[in-house]
Short mmCIF file of C-alpha atoms in Angstrom, two decimals:
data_model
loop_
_atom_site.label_atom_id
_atom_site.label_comp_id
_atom_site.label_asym_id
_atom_site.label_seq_id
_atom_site.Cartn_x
_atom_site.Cartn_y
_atom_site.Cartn_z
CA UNK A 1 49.18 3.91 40.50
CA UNK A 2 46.68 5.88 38.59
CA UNK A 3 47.21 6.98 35.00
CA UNK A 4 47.19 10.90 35.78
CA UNK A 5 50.00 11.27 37.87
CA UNK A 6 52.62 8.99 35.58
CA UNK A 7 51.22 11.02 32.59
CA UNK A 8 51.87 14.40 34.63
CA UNK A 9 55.63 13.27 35.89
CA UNK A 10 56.64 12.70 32.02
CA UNK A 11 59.11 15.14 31.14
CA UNK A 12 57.04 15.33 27.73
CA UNK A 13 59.96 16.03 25.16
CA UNK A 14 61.13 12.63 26.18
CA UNK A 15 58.03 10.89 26.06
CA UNK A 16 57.48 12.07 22.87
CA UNK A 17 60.78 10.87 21.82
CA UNK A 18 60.54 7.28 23.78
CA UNK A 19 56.60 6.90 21.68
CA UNK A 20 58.31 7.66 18.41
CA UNK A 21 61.51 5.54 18.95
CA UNK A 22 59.17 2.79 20.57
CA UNK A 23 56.70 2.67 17.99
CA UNK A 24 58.95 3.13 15.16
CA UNK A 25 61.06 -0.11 16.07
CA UNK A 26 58.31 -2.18 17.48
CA UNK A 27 56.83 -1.84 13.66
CA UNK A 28 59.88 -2.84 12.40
CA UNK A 29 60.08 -5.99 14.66
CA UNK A 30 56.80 -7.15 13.83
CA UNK A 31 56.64 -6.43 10.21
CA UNK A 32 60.33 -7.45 9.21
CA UNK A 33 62.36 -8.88 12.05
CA UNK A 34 60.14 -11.38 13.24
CA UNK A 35 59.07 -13.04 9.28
CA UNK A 36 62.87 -12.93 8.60
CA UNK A 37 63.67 -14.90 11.83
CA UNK A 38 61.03 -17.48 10.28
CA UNK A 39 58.00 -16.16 13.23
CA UNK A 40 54.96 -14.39 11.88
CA UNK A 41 54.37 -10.85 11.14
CA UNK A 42 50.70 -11.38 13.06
CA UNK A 43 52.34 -11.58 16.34
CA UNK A 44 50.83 -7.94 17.69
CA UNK A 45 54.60 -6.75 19.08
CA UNK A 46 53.28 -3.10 18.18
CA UNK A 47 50.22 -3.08 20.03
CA UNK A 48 51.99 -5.01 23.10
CA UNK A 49 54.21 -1.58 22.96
CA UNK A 50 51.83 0.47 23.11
CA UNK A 51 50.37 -1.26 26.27
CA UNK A 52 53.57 -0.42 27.49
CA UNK A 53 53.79 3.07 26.46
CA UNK A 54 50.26 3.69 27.56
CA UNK A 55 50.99 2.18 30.89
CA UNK A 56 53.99 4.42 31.41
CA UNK A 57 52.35 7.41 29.94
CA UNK A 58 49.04 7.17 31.35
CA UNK A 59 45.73 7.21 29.12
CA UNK A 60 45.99 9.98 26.84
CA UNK A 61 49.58 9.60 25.67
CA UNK A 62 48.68 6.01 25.24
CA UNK A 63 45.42 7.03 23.04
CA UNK A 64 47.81 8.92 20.81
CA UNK A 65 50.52 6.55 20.90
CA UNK A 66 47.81 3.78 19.89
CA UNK A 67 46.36 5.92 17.31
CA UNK A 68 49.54 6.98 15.48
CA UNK A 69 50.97 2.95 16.12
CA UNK A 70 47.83 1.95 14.39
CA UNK A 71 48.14 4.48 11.35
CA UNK A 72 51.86 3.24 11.01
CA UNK A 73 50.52 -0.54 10.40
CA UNK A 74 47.30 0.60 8.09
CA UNK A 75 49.89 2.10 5.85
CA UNK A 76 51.75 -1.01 5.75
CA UNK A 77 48.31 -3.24 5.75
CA UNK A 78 46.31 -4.12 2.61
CA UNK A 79 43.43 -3.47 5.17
CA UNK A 80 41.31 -0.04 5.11
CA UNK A 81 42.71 3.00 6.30
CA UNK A 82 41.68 3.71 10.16
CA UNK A 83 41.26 0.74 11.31
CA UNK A 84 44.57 0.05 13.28
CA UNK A 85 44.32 3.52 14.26
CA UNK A 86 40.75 3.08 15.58
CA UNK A 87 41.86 -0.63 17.83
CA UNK A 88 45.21 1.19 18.79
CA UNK A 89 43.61 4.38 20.24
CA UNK A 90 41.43 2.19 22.27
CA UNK A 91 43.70 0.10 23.34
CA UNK A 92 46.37 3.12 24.76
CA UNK A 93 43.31 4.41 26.39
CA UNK A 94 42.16 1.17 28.44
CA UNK A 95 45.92 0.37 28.84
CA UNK A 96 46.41 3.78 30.60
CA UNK A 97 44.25 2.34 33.37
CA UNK A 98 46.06 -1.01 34.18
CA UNK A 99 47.76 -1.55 37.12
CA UNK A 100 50.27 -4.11 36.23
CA UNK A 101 52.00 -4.65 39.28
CA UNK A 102 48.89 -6.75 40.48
CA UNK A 103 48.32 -10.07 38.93
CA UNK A 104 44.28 -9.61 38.81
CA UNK A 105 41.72 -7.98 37.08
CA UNK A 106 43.21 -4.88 36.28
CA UNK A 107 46.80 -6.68 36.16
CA UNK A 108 48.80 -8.29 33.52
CA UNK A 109 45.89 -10.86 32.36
CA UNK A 110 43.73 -7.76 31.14
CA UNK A 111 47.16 -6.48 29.10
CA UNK A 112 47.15 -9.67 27.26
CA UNK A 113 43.62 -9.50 26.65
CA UNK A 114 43.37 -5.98 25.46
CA UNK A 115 46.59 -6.55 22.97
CA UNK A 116 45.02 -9.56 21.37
CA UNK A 117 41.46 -7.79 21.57
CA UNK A 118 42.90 -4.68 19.52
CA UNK A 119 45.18 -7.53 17.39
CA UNK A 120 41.66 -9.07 16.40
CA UNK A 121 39.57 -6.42 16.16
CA UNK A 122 42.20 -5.29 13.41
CA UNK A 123 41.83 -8.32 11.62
CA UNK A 124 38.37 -9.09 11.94
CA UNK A 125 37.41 -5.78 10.59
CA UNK A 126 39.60 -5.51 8.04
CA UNK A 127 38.23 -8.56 6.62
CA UNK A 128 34.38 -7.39 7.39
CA UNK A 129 35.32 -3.98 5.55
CA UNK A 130 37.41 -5.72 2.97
CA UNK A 131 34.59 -8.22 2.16
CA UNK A 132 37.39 -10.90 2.33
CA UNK A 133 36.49 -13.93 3.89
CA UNK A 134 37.58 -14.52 7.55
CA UNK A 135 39.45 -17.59 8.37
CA UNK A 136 40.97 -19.04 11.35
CA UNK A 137 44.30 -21.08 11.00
CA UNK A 138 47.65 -20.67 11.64
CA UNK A 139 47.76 -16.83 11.95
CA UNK A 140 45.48 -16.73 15.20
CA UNK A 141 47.57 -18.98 17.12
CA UNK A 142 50.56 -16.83 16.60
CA UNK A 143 48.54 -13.50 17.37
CA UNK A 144 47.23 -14.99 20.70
CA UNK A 145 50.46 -16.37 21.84
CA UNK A 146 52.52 -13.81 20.46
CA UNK A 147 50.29 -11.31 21.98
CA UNK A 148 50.77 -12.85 25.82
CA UNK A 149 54.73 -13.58 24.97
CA UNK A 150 54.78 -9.90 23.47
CA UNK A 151 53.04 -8.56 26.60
CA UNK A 152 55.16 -10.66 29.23
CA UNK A 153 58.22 -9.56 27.31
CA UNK A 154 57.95 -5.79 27.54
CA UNK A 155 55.94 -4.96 30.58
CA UNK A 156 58.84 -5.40 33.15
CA UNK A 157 60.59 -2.74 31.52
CA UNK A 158 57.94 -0.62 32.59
CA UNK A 159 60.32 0.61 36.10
CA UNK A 160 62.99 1.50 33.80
CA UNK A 161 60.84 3.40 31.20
CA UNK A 162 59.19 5.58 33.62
CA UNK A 163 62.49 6.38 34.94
CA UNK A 164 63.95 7.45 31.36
CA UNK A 165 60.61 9.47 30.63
CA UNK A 166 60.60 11.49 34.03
CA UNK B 1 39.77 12.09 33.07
CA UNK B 2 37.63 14.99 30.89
CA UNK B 3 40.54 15.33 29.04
CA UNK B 4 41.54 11.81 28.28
CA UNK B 5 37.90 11.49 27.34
CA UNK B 6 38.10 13.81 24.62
CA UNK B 7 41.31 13.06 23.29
CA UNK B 8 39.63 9.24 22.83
CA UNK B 9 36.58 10.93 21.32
CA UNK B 10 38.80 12.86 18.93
CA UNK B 11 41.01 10.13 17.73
CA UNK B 12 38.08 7.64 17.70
CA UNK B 13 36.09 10.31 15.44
CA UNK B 14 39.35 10.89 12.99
CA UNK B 15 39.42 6.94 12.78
CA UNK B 16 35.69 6.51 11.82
CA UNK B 17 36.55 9.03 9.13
CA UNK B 18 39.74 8.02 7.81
CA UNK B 19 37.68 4.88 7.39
CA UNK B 20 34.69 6.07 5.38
CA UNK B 21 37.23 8.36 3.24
CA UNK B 22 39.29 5.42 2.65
CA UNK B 23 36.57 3.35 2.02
CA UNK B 24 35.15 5.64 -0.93
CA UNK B 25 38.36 7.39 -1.93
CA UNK B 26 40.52 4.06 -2.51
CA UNK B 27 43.44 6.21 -2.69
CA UNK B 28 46.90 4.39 -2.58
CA UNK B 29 48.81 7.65 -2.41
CA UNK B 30 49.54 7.58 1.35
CA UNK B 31 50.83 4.02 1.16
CA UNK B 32 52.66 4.29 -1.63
CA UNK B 33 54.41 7.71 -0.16
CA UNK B 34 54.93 5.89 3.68
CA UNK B 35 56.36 2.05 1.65
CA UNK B 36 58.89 4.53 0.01
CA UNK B 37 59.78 5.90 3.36
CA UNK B 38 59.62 2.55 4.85
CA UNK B 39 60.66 -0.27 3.08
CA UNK B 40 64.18 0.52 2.52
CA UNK B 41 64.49 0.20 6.24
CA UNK B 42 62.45 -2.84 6.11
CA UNK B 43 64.95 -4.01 3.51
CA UNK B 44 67.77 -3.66 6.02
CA UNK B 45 66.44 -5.37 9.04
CA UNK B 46 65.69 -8.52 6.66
CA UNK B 47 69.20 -8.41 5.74
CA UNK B 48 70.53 -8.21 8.99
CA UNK B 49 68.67 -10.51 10.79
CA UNK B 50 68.29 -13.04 7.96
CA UNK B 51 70.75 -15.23 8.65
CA UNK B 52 68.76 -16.14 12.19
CA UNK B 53 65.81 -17.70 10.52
CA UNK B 54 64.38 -19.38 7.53
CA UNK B 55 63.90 -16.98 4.87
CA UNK B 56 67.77 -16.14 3.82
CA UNK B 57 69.62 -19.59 4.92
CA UNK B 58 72.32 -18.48 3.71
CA UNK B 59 72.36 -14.70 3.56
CA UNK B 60 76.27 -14.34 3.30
CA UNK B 61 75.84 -16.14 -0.08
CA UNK B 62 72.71 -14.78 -1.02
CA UNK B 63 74.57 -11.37 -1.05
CA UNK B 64 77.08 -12.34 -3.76
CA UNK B 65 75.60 -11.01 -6.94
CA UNK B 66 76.28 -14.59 -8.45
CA UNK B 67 74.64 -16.71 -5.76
CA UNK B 68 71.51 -14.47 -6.46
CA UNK B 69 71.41 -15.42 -9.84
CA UNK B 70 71.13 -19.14 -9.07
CA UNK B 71 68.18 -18.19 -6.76
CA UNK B 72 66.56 -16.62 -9.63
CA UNK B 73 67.73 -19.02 -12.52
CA UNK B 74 65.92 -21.84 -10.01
CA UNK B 75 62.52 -19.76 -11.31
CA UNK B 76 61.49 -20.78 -14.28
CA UNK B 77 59.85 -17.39 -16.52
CA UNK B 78 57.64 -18.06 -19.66
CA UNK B 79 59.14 -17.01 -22.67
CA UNK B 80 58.30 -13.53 -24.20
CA UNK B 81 58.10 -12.20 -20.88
CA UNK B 82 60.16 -9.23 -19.09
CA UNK B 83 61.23 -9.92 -15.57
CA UNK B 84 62.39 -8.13 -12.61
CA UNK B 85 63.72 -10.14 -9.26
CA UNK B 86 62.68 -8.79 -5.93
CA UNK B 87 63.25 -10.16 -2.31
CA UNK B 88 60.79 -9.97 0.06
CA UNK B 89 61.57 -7.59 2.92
CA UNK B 90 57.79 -7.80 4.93
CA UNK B 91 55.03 -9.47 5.95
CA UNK B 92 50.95 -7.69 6.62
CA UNK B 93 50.86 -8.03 9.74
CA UNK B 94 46.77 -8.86 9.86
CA UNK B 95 46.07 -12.82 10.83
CA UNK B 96 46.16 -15.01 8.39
CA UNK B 97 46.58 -12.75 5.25
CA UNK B 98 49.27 -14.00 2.79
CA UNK B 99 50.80 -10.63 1.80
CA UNK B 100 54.14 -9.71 1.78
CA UNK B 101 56.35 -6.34 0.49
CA UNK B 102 59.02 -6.75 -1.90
CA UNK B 103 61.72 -4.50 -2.76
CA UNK B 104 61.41 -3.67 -6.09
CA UNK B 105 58.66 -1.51 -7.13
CA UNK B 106 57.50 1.08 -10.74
CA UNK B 107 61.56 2.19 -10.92
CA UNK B 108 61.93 -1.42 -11.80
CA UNK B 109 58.51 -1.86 -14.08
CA UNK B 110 56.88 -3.53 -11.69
CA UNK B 111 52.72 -2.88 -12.41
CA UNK B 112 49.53 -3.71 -10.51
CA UNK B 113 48.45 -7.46 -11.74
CA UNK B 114 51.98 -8.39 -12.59
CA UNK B 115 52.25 -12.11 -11.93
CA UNK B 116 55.01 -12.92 -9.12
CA UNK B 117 56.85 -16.31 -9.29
CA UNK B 118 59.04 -18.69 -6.80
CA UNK B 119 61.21 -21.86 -7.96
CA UNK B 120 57.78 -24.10 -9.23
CA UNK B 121 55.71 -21.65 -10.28
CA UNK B 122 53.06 -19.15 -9.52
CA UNK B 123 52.65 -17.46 -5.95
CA UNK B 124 50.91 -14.26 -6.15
CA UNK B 125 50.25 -11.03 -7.34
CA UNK B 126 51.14 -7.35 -7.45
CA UNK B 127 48.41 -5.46 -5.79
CA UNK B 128 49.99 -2.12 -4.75
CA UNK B 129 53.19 -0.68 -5.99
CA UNK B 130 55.18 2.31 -4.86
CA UNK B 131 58.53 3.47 -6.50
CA UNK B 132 61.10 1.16 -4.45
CA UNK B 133 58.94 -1.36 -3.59
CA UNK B 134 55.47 -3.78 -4.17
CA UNK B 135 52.81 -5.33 -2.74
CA UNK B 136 52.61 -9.13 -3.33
CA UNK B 137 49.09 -10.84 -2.59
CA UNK B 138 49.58 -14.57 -2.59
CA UNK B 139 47.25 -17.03 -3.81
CA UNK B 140 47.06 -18.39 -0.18
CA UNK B 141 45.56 -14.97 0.75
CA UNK B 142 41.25 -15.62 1.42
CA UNK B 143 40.84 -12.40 -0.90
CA UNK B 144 43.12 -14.01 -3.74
CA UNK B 145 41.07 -16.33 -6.43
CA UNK B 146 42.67 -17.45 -9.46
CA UNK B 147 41.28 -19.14 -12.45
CA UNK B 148 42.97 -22.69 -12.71
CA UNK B 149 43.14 -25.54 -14.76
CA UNK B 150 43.65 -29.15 -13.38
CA UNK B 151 45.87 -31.82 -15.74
CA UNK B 152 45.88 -33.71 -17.51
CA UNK B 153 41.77 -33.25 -17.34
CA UNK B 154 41.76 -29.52 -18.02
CA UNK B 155 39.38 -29.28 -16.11
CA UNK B 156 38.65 -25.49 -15.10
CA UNK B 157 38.21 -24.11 -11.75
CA UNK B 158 38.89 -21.57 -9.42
CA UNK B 159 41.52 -21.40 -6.53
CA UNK B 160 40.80 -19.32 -3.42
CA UNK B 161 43.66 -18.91 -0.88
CA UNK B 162 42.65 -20.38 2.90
CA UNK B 163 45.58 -18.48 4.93
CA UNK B 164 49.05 -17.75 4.96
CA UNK B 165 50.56 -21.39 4.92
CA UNK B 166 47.27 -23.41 4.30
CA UNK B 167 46.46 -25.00 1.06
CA UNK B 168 44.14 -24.18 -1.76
CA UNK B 169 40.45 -24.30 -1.92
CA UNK B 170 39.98 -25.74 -5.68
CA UNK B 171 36.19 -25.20 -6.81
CA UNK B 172 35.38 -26.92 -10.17
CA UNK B 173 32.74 -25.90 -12.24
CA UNK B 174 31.73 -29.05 -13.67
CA UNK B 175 29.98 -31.58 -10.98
CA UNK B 176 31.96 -34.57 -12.63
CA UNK B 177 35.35 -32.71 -13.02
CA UNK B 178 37.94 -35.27 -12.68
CA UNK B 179 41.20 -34.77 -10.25
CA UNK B 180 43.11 -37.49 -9.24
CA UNK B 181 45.69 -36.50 -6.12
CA UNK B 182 49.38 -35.62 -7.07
CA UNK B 183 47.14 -33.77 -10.26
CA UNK B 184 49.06 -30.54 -11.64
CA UNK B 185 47.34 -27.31 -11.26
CA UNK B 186 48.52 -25.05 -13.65
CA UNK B 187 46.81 -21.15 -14.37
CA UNK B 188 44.31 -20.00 -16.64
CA UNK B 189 45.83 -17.00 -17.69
CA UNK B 190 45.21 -14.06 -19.99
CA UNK B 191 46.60 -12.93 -23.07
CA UNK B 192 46.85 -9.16 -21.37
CA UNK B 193 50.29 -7.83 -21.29
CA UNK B 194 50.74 -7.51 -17.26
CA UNK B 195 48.77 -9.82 -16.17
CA UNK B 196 49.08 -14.11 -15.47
CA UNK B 197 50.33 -15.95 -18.27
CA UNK B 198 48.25 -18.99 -18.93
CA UNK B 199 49.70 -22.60 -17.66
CA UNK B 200 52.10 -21.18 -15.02
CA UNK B 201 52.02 -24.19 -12.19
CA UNK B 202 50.54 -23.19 -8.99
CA UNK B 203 50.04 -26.30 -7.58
CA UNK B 204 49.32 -29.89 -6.20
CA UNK B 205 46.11 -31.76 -5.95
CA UNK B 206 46.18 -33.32 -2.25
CA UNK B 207 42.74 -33.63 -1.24
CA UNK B 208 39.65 -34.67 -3.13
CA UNK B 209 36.33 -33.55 -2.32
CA UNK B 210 37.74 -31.64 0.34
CA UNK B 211 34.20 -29.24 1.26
CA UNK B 212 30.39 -30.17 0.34
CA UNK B 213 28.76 -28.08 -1.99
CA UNK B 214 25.79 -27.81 -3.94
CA UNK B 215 26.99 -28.03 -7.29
CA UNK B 216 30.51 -28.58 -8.37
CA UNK B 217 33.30 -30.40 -6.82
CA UNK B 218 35.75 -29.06 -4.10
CA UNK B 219 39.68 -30.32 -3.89
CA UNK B 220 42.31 -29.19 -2.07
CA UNK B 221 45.35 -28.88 -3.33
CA UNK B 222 49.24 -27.72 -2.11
CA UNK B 223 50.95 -24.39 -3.48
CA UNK B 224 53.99 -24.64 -5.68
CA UNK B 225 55.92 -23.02 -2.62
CA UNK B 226 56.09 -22.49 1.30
CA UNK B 227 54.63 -18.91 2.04
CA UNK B 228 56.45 -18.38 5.33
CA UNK B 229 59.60 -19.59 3.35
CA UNK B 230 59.65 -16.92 0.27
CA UNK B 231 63.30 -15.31 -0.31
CA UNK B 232 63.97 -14.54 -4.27
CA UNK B 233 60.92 -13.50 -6.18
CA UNK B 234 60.24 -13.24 -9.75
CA UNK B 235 58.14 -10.41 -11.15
CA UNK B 236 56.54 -11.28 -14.79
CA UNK B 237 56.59 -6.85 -15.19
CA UNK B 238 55.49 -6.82 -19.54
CA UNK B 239 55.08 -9.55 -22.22
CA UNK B 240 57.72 -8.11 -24.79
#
């Protein structure tokens, strides 16, 4: 399915709604539920929702979805201002295209590339822009795993949120 | 497609400048105004979902005011010093940055360079602070470096954080510092009035020689505390 006709079937109050409510507890997953439950706060459980939105939604409600997900965790980052913004409204926007009810190169294997794509990019130019040194431990094995487990968790809700947003 | 072209073009072009703006304004305003909006909320999911995992073992207790104060007695302040006890309530979400929030923030003193304290010693610092709640950089972020002192050689030196739960980079400044392992690091310090009070431990010479270099001598050495483990904090606010 292409990304125009699920954006133009949204009944766009409730989209709205659905982004904010997503968003809004995805963020508060990743940044509090997931360090209290002893798992890391670099799993990228926001971005995978946005994926999910933005596969839903199609590629311009995913953009802005991305973009305002990505403002939410700059606020909350020590990072620079922008940058989540910048990876999430990318990400929405190639996510709008994905057809994940194939398992190829458009499928699910691109979702879990594009969520820990926009989950590195974040950190890798935070640190570039931050002038703090970049290093590769513990933290990148959770963001890559988390991002596929993140990804494989939400996308089959994908039938039931197009059905709440139309 | 044109239009989901130019939305992308728009947001990318508002990203690029929030970027340069925040780049050379610095401004913590927006943070501080979105943590006071946010971490309260924060504050509740950590209590609810404590009890699942590691950082709150025993949340029911930790909720009776006098269980609390065992947490904190377990931290051991300098004398002279006001405190204020926070509990962490978030973690940055960016790879392997040590940062976490706190829930205490300026209504409680709480300053920019306070020094922040676990049971053994030092683990970070106060970077950003709102009204309800703080920024904590720990000294296993890579942007934290903090001037140390090895015993019982005194030797001085300077320890750079590797990643959330990975141990300290110790760079001496003398080529024939000696450090034997099981060595206690202990903090530099300043005399200012918010800032890290000298011979605070922050940690545990493991590893000798641990990088080559040039000049100087490299060890590794273990923080006073687990970072994924922090609960109870201490907050050294104002030397009285």
């Amino acid at each position: 399915m292409s990304a125009l006709p699920a954006a133009a079937s949204a009944h766009a109050p409730r989209a709205v709604a659905v982004c904010v409510v997503g968003v809004a507890v995805a963020f508060l997953v990743q940044t509090a539920l997931l360090p209290a439950v002893g798992l890391s706060a670099a799993v990228p459980f926001v971005y995978a929702t946005v994926v999910l939105l933005a596969v839903v939604l199609g590629s311009s409600a995913g953009a802005l979805t991305g973009f305002a997900a990505g403002l939410l965790l700059d606020l909350s980052s020590v990072g620079t201002l922008g940058v989540g913004a910048l990876s999430g409204c990318l990400l929405g926007a190639a996510a709008g295209r994905l057809h994940p009810d194939r398992w190829w190169f458009s499928g699910v294997p691109t979702a879990f590339a594009l969520v820990i794509a926009a989950a590195g990019a974040f950190t890798v130019l935070n640190a570039w822009l931050g002038q703090v040194p970049l290093v590769f431990a513990q933290g990148w094995l959770w963001l890559i795993l988390g991002g596929v487990a993140s990804v494989t968790l939400l996308l089959p809700t994908r039938t039931w949120l197009r059905a709440v947003v139309r | 497609m044109a239009r989901t072209r130019t939305v992308v073009v728009v947001l990318v072009a508002a990203s690029l400048a929030l970027i340069l703006w925040d780049l050379r304004a610095s401004d913590q305003t927006l943070r501080q105004v979105s943590a006071d909006v946010v971490a309260p909320v924060q504050r509740t999911v950590t209590s609810v979902f404590a009890p699942f995992g590691a950082w709150a073992r025993q949340v029911e207790e930790f909720s009776d005011p006098a269980v609390r104060s065992d947490e904190v007695a377990r931290i051991s302040a300098p004398a002279g010093w006001a405190t204020a006890t926070g509990r962490v309530v978030a973690a940055d979400i960016a790879g392997d940055r040590a940062v976490v929030t706190i829930d205490i923030g300026r209504d409680e003193g709480v300053r920019r360079s306070n020094a922040v304290l676990a049971p053994g010693g030092l683990v970070g610092q106060i970077t950003a602070v709102s009204g309800q709640s703080a920024v904590v950089l720990l000294v296993t972020d890579p942007g934290s470096e903090v001037g140390v002192r090895v015993l019982p050689s005194k030797e001085i030196g300077v320890a750079s954080g590797q990643g959330m739960d990975a141990d300290l980079r110790v760079d001496f400044l003398s080529p024939a510092a000696a450090a034997s392992p099981d060595d206690a690091l202990v903090t530099l310090g300043s005399t200012a009035a918010d800032g890290i009070p000298p011979d605070l431990p922050i940690g545990t010479v493991t590893a000798l020689d641990s990088a080559p270099v040039a000049s100087g001598r490299v060890i590794g050495a273990r923080p006073v505390a687990g970072m994924t483990s922090l609960e109870t904090l201490l907050v050294l606010t104002e030397r009285r």
